[in-house]
Amino acid sequence: MRAVRKGGPFHVCYNHKSIFTRKIYTNMKKFIVMYLAPSSVLKEWMQTPEAERKAQEEKMQSEWKTWMREHADMFDGMTAGVGATKLVTADAVTDSHNDIMLYSIVKGESQDEVAQAFVGHPHFGIPKATIQVCAINPLPGME
């Protein structure tokens, strides 16, 4: 049996074995989180012997899944990979590239709070990896 007592942005959940506090993300700001890694690092990584690379990838995936479970309440939809890039100008469309590997949409009270949650993220297991957190600012009439 589980009872919930709500109060502010937190609620306390009770069950027969434990008591825990869990943050509720409702009516909060949204942010796009972009996971980046330099393409040169990824190309170099692909030169790593396959057995060594696969073992390290599996370790990182396991750490990533654990991190995602621990922070699941802040996510607003799926985390997705980003494919090939096209650059569009007023006159043309050309192939391009950037360092964005993945993105997520998350909720939080502030950009600082969200950014702080990503300190120590398993993505940093990739050399020179970075994570960018940008506020999503809806434009009136463009929803």
mmCIF file of C-alpha atoms in Angstrom:
data_model
loop_
_atom_site.group_PDB
_atom_site.id
_atom_site.type_symbol
_atom_site.label_atom_id
_atom_site.label_comp_id
_atom_site.label_asym_id
_atom_site.label_seq_id
_atom_site.Cartn_x
_atom_site.Cartn_y
_atom_site.Cartn_z
ATOM 1 C CA MET A 1 0.000 0.000 0.000
ATOM 2 C CA ARG A 2 1.245 3.465 -0.851
ATOM 3 C CA ALA A 3 -0.039 6.778 0.473
ATOM 4 C CA VAL A 4 1.034 10.155 -0.837
ATOM 5 C CA ARG A 5 1.130 13.440 1.067
ATOM 6 C CA LYS A 6 1.652 16.435 -1.191
ATOM 7 C CA GLY A 7 3.125 19.770 -0.242
ATOM 8 C CA GLY A 8 4.877 22.359 -2.399
ATOM 9 C CA PRO A 9 6.987 20.959 -5.207
ATOM 10 C CA PHE A 10 7.657 17.807 -3.168
ATOM 11 C CA HIS A 11 5.563 14.947 -1.972
ATOM 12 C CA VAL A 12 6.317 12.220 0.511
ATOM 13 C CA CYS A 13 5.467 8.651 -0.427
ATOM 14 C CA TYR A 14 4.890 6.042 2.253
ATOM 15 C CA ASN A 15 4.823 2.322 1.810
ATOM 16 C CA HIS A 16 5.246 -0.514 4.233
ATOM 17 C CA LYS A 17 9.036 -0.629 3.783
ATOM 18 C CA SER A 18 10.277 2.917 3.311
ATOM 19 C CA ILE A 19 9.632 6.628 3.257
ATOM 20 C CA PHE A 20 11.119 8.726 0.520
ATOM 21 C CA THR A 21 10.812 12.244 -0.836
ATOM 22 C CA ARG A 22 10.428 12.755 -4.538
ATOM 23 C CA LYS A 23 10.330 16.023 -6.411
ATOM 24 C CA ILE A 24 7.255 16.657 -8.554
ATOM 25 C CA TYR A 25 7.861 18.556 -11.773
ATOM 26 C CA THR A 26 4.585 20.288 -12.585
ATOM 27 C CA ASN A 27 4.093 23.761 -14.016
ATOM 28 C CA MET A 28 7.833 24.188 -14.281
ATOM 29 C CA LYS A 29 9.994 25.672 -16.997
ATOM 30 C CA LYS A 30 11.196 23.474 -19.827
ATOM 31 C CA PHE A 31 14.748 23.158 -21.095
ATOM 32 C CA ILE A 32 16.437 21.451 -24.011
ATOM 33 C CA VAL A 33 19.527 19.537 -22.966
ATOM 34 C CA MET A 34 22.037 18.820 -25.712
ATOM 35 C CA TYR A 35 24.750 16.218 -25.290
ATOM 36 C CA LEU A 36 27.792 17.085 -27.421
ATOM 37 C CA ALA A 37 31.099 15.427 -28.298
ATOM 38 C CA PRO A 38 33.632 16.583 -30.882
ATOM 39 C CA SER A 39 33.381 14.576 -34.090
ATOM 40 C CA SER A 40 37.194 14.211 -34.062
ATOM 41 C CA VAL A 41 36.967 12.419 -30.699
ATOM 42 C CA LEU A 42 34.256 10.093 -32.014
ATOM 43 C CA LYS A 43 36.289 9.278 -35.135
ATOM 44 C CA GLU A 44 39.289 8.488 -32.955
ATOM 45 C CA TRP A 45 37.062 6.381 -30.670
ATOM 46 C CA MET A 46 36.006 4.253 -33.647
ATOM 47 C CA GLN A 47 39.689 3.300 -34.090
ATOM 48 C CA THR A 48 39.713 1.680 -30.633
ATOM 49 C CA PRO A 49 39.828 -2.142 -30.877
ATOM 50 C CA GLU A 50 36.251 -3.389 -31.085
ATOM 51 C CA ALA A 51 36.324 -5.601 -27.976
ATOM 52 C CA GLU A 52 37.697 -2.756 -25.831
ATOM 53 C CA ARG A 53 35.279 -0.239 -27.330
ATOM 54 C CA LYS A 54 32.240 -2.485 -26.818
ATOM 55 C CA ALA A 55 33.147 -3.139 -23.182
ATOM 56 C CA GLN A 56 33.488 0.587 -22.484
ATOM 57 C CA GLU A 57 30.263 1.352 -24.369
ATOM 58 C CA GLU A 58 28.343 -1.236 -22.337
ATOM 59 C CA LYS A 59 29.712 0.231 -19.096
ATOM 60 C CA MET A 60 28.705 3.747 -20.140
ATOM 61 C CA GLN A 61 25.236 2.568 -21.222
ATOM 62 C CA SER A 62 24.709 0.890 -17.865
ATOM 63 C CA GLU A 63 25.794 4.045 -16.006
ATOM 64 C CA TRP A 64 23.563 6.144 -18.285
ATOM 65 C CA LYS A 65 20.510 3.960 -17.591
ATOM 66 C CA THR A 66 21.123 4.189 -13.842
ATOM 67 C CA TRP A 67 21.461 7.985 -14.055
ATOM 68 C CA MET A 68 18.262 8.228 -16.118
ATOM 69 C CA ARG A 69 16.310 6.122 -13.592
ATOM 70 C CA GLU A 70 17.524 8.329 -10.746
ATOM 71 C CA HIS A 71 16.497 11.517 -12.610
ATOM 72 C CA ALA A 72 13.440 10.215 -14.505
ATOM 73 C CA ASP A 73 11.010 12.714 -12.977
ATOM 74 C CA MET A 74 12.704 15.684 -14.604
ATOM 75 C CA PHE A 75 12.375 14.359 -18.163
ATOM 76 C CA ASP A 76 9.501 15.488 -20.358
ATOM 77 C CA GLY A 77 9.570 12.956 -23.168
ATOM 78 C CA MET A 78 12.274 10.778 -24.570
ATOM 79 C CA THR A 79 15.979 11.330 -24.990
ATOM 80 C CA ALA A 80 16.810 10.937 -28.663
ATOM 81 C CA GLY A 81 19.832 10.727 -30.901
ATOM 82 C CA VAL A 82 20.511 13.334 -33.557
ATOM 83 C CA GLY A 83 21.315 12.252 -37.096
ATOM 84 C CA ALA A 84 23.059 13.869 -40.036
ATOM 85 C CA THR A 85 22.857 17.658 -40.277
ATOM 86 C CA LYS A 86 21.625 19.758 -43.187
ATOM 87 C CA LEU A 87 22.444 23.452 -43.305
ATOM 88 C CA VAL A 88 19.673 25.525 -44.837
ATOM 89 C CA THR A 89 20.322 29.050 -46.105
ATOM 90 C CA ALA A 90 18.089 31.375 -48.084
ATOM 91 C CA ASP A 91 19.565 29.925 -51.277
ATOM 92 C CA ALA A 92 20.577 26.331 -50.658
ATOM 93 C CA VAL A 93 20.638 23.177 -48.584
ATOM 94 C CA THR A 94 24.022 21.602 -47.920
ATOM 95 C CA ASP A 95 25.437 18.797 -45.820
ATOM 96 C CA SER A 96 26.883 20.032 -42.573
ATOM 97 C CA HIS A 97 27.869 18.734 -39.138
ATOM 98 C CA ASN A 98 27.818 19.728 -35.510
ATOM 99 C CA ASP A 99 28.829 18.059 -32.290
ATOM 100 C CA ILE A 100 25.294 17.318 -31.012
ATOM 101 C CA MET A 101 24.846 13.605 -30.327
ATOM 102 C CA LEU A 102 21.592 13.518 -28.348
ATOM 103 C CA TYR A 103 18.977 15.787 -26.840
ATOM 104 C CA SER A 104 16.408 15.683 -24.042
ATOM 105 C CA ILE A 105 13.560 17.923 -22.964
ATOM 106 C CA VAL A 106 13.512 18.374 -19.196
ATOM 107 C CA LYS A 107 11.583 20.326 -16.570
ATOM 108 C CA GLY A 108 12.944 22.308 -13.673
ATOM 109 C CA GLU A 109 12.522 25.394 -11.558
ATOM 110 C CA SER A 110 15.551 27.120 -13.078
ATOM 111 C CA GLN A 111 18.286 26.672 -15.643
ATOM 112 C CA ASP A 112 20.856 26.518 -12.851
ATOM 113 C CA GLU A 113 18.942 23.732 -11.087
ATOM 114 C CA VAL A 114 18.705 21.689 -14.289
ATOM 115 C CA ALA A 115 22.352 22.282 -15.217
ATOM 116 C CA GLN A 116 23.478 21.244 -11.732
ATOM 117 C CA ALA A 117 21.575 17.958 -12.092
ATOM 118 C CA PHE A 118 23.802 17.051 -15.058
ATOM 119 C CA VAL A 119 27.122 17.543 -13.239
ATOM 120 C CA GLY A 120 28.834 14.137 -13.233
ATOM 121 C CA HIS A 121 26.546 12.710 -15.960
ATOM 122 C CA PRO A 122 27.897 9.539 -17.638
ATOM 123 C CA HIS A 123 28.112 11.431 -20.960
ATOM 124 C CA PHE A 124 31.317 12.938 -19.580
ATOM 125 C CA GLY A 125 32.903 9.504 -19.993
ATOM 126 C CA ILE A 126 33.485 10.650 -23.578
ATOM 127 C CA PRO A 127 36.641 12.776 -23.760
ATOM 128 C CA LYS A 128 35.917 16.492 -24.309
ATOM 129 C CA ALA A 129 32.162 15.863 -24.026
ATOM 130 C CA THR A 130 29.911 18.713 -22.953
ATOM 131 C CA ILE A 131 26.263 19.192 -22.081
ATOM 132 C CA GLN A 132 24.373 22.374 -22.887
ATOM 133 C CA VAL A 133 21.167 23.392 -21.106
ATOM 134 C CA CYS A 134 19.020 25.975 -22.893
ATOM 135 C CA ALA A 135 15.716 27.406 -21.711
ATOM 136 C CA ILE A 136 12.724 26.779 -23.974
ATOM 137 C CA ASN A 137 10.870 30.042 -24.302
ATOM 138 C CA PRO A 138 7.476 29.570 -25.976
ATOM 139 C CA LEU A 139 6.578 32.318 -28.410
ATOM 140 C CA PRO A 140 2.986 33.573 -28.147
ATOM 141 C CA GLY A 141 0.930 32.341 -31.053
ATOM 142 C CA MET A 142 3.593 29.809 -32.099
ATOM 143 C CA GLU A 143 2.646 26.924 -29.775
#
